[in-house]
Coordinates of C-alpha atoms in Angstrom, one line a residue:
X103 CA -0.1 -0.3 0.0
X104 CA 1.3 3.5 -1.2
X105 CA -0.5 7.0 -0.5
X106 CA 0.8 9.7 -2.1
X107 CA 0.1 13.7 -1.7
X108 CA 1.7 16.5 -3.7
X109 CA 2.0 20.1 -3.0
X110 CA 3.6 23.0 -4.0
X111 CA 1.7 24.1 -6.9
X112 CA 0.7 27.9 -7.6
X113 CA 0.4 30.6 -10.0
X114 CA 3.6 31.6 -10.9
X115 CA 4.7 34.2 -13.9
X116 CA 6.7 32.7 -16.9
X117 CA 10.4 32.5 -16.0
X118 CA 9.8 31.8 -12.3
X119 CA 10.3 28.9 -10.5
X120 CA 8.1 26.1 -8.2
X121 CA 9.4 23.2 -6.4
X122 CA 6.7 20.5 -6.3
X123 CA 6.8 17.7 -3.6
X124 CA 5.2 14.2 -3.3
X125 CA 5.2 12.8 0.1
X126 CA 4.6 9.0 0.0
X127 CA 3.6 7.0 2.7
X128 CA 4.2 2.8 3.2
X129 CA 7.9 1.1 4.5
X130 CA 8.6 0.2 1.0
X131 CA 8.6 3.4 -0.7
X132 CA 12.4 3.1 -1.4
X133 CA 11.6 -0.1 -3.6
X134 CA 9.5 2.3 -6.1
X135 CA 10.1 4.2 -9.1
X136 CA 8.5 7.6 -8.9
X137 CA 7.4 9.8 -11.5
X138 CA 5.6 13.3 -12.3
X139 CA 2.8 13.6 -15.0
X140 CA 0.8 16.3 -16.1
X141 CA -2.4 16.7 -17.6
X142 CA -3.8 20.4 -19.4
X143 CA -7.3 21.1 -20.0
X144 CA -8.1 19.0 -23.4
X145 CA -5.0 17.0 -23.8
X146 CA -3.9 13.9 -22.5
X147 CA -2.0 13.1 -19.6
X148 CA 1.8 13.2 -20.4
X149 CA 4.9 11.9 -18.7
X150 CA 7.1 14.6 -17.4
X151 CA 9.9 13.0 -15.3
X152 CA 10.9 9.6 -13.9
X153 CA 13.7 8.7 -11.3
X154 CA 14.4 4.9 -10.3
X155 CA 14.4 3.5 -6.8
X156 CA 18.0 4.5 -5.8
X157 CA 17.6 7.8 -7.8
X158 CA 20.7 7.4 -9.8
X159 CA 18.9 7.3 -12.8
X160 CA 16.7 9.8 -14.1
X161 CA 14.4 10.6 -17.6
X162 CA 12.8 13.8 -18.8
X163 CA 10.4 14.2 -21.3
X164 CA 12.2 16.7 -24.1
X165 CA 10.1 19.9 -23.2
X166 CA 11.5 20.2 -20.0
X167 CA 14.8 18.7 -20.6
X168 CA 17.4 21.5 -18.7
X169 CA 14.4 23.2 -16.8
X170 CA 12.9 20.6 -14.7
X171 CA 14.9 18.3 -12.0
X172 CA 13.5 15.4 -10.7
X173 CA 14.8 13.7 -7.1
X174 CA 14.3 11.8 -4.2
X175 CA 14.8 11.4 -0.6
X176 CA 14.0 8.0 0.4
X177 CA 14.8 8.5 4.4
X178 CA 11.8 11.0 3.8
X179 CA 9.9 9.1 1.5
X180 CA 9.4 12.3 -0.7
X181 CA 10.2 13.0 -4.6
X182 CA 10.7 16.4 -5.6
X183 CA 10.3 18.3 -9.2
X184 CA 12.3 21.7 -9.4
X185 CA 10.9 23.4 -11.7
X186 CA 12.8 26.3 -13.5
X187 CA 12.2 28.7 -16.4
X188 CA 8.6 27.9 -16.4
X189 CA 6.4 28.7 -19.5
X190 CA 2.8 29.1 -20.1
X191 CA 2.7 25.8 -21.8
X192 CA 3.8 24.3 -18.6
X193 CA 0.4 25.2 -16.8
X194 CA -1.3 22.0 -16.0
X195 CA -2.7 19.8 -13.0
X196 CA 0.7 17.3 -12.1
X197 CA 0.3 14.4 -10.4
X198 CA 2.8 11.8 -8.6
X199 CA 2.8 8.4 -9.2
X200 CA 4.6 5.3 -8.2
X201 CA 5.5 2.1 -9.6
X202 CA 6.9 -1.0 -8.1
X203 CA 10.4 -1.4 -9.1
X204 CA 11.2 -3.6 -12.1
X205 CA 8.0 -2.3 -13.5
X206 CA 7.3 0.8 -16.3
X207 CA 5.6 4.2 -15.4
X208 CA 3.0 4.8 -14.8
X209 CA 2.5 2.3 -12.2
X210 CA -0.7 1.4 -9.8
X211 CA -0.5 4.4 -7.5
X212 CA -1.4 8.4 -8.0
X213 CA -1.8 11.4 -6.1
X214 CA -4.7 13.7 -6.2
X215 CA -2.6 16.4 -8.4
X216 CA -1.7 19.8 -7.7
X217 CA -2.1 22.7 -10.1
X218 CA 0.6 24.6 -11.9
X219 CA -0.4 27.8 -13.6
X220 CA 2.2 30.1 -15.5
X221 CA 0.8 33.5 -16.5
X222 CA 1.6 36.6 -16.7

């Protein structure tokens, strides 16, 4: 059983920064791969960033590479998404996701989502 709760979303101007956090429960948190997905109005939910169980391997969708950084702190049962140089097209609901190690993202566990709005 894994429960995920996102925080850190909000309204920011273009070029600004936000850091999203995803707090997980469950004693086996450190055995899960973690990812961030986002869904804009009228669009499909898309993959943004992923990180493996140990935190030594990350992957990003091309549109955010160089601007976003995913990281995790297994001692705190938390995964982060640092978002810099935000653009209006980054506006979406961002969801945290967890997959059992060895299986592909998205996994079975989702957070409720946090709204990120980039607007002047």
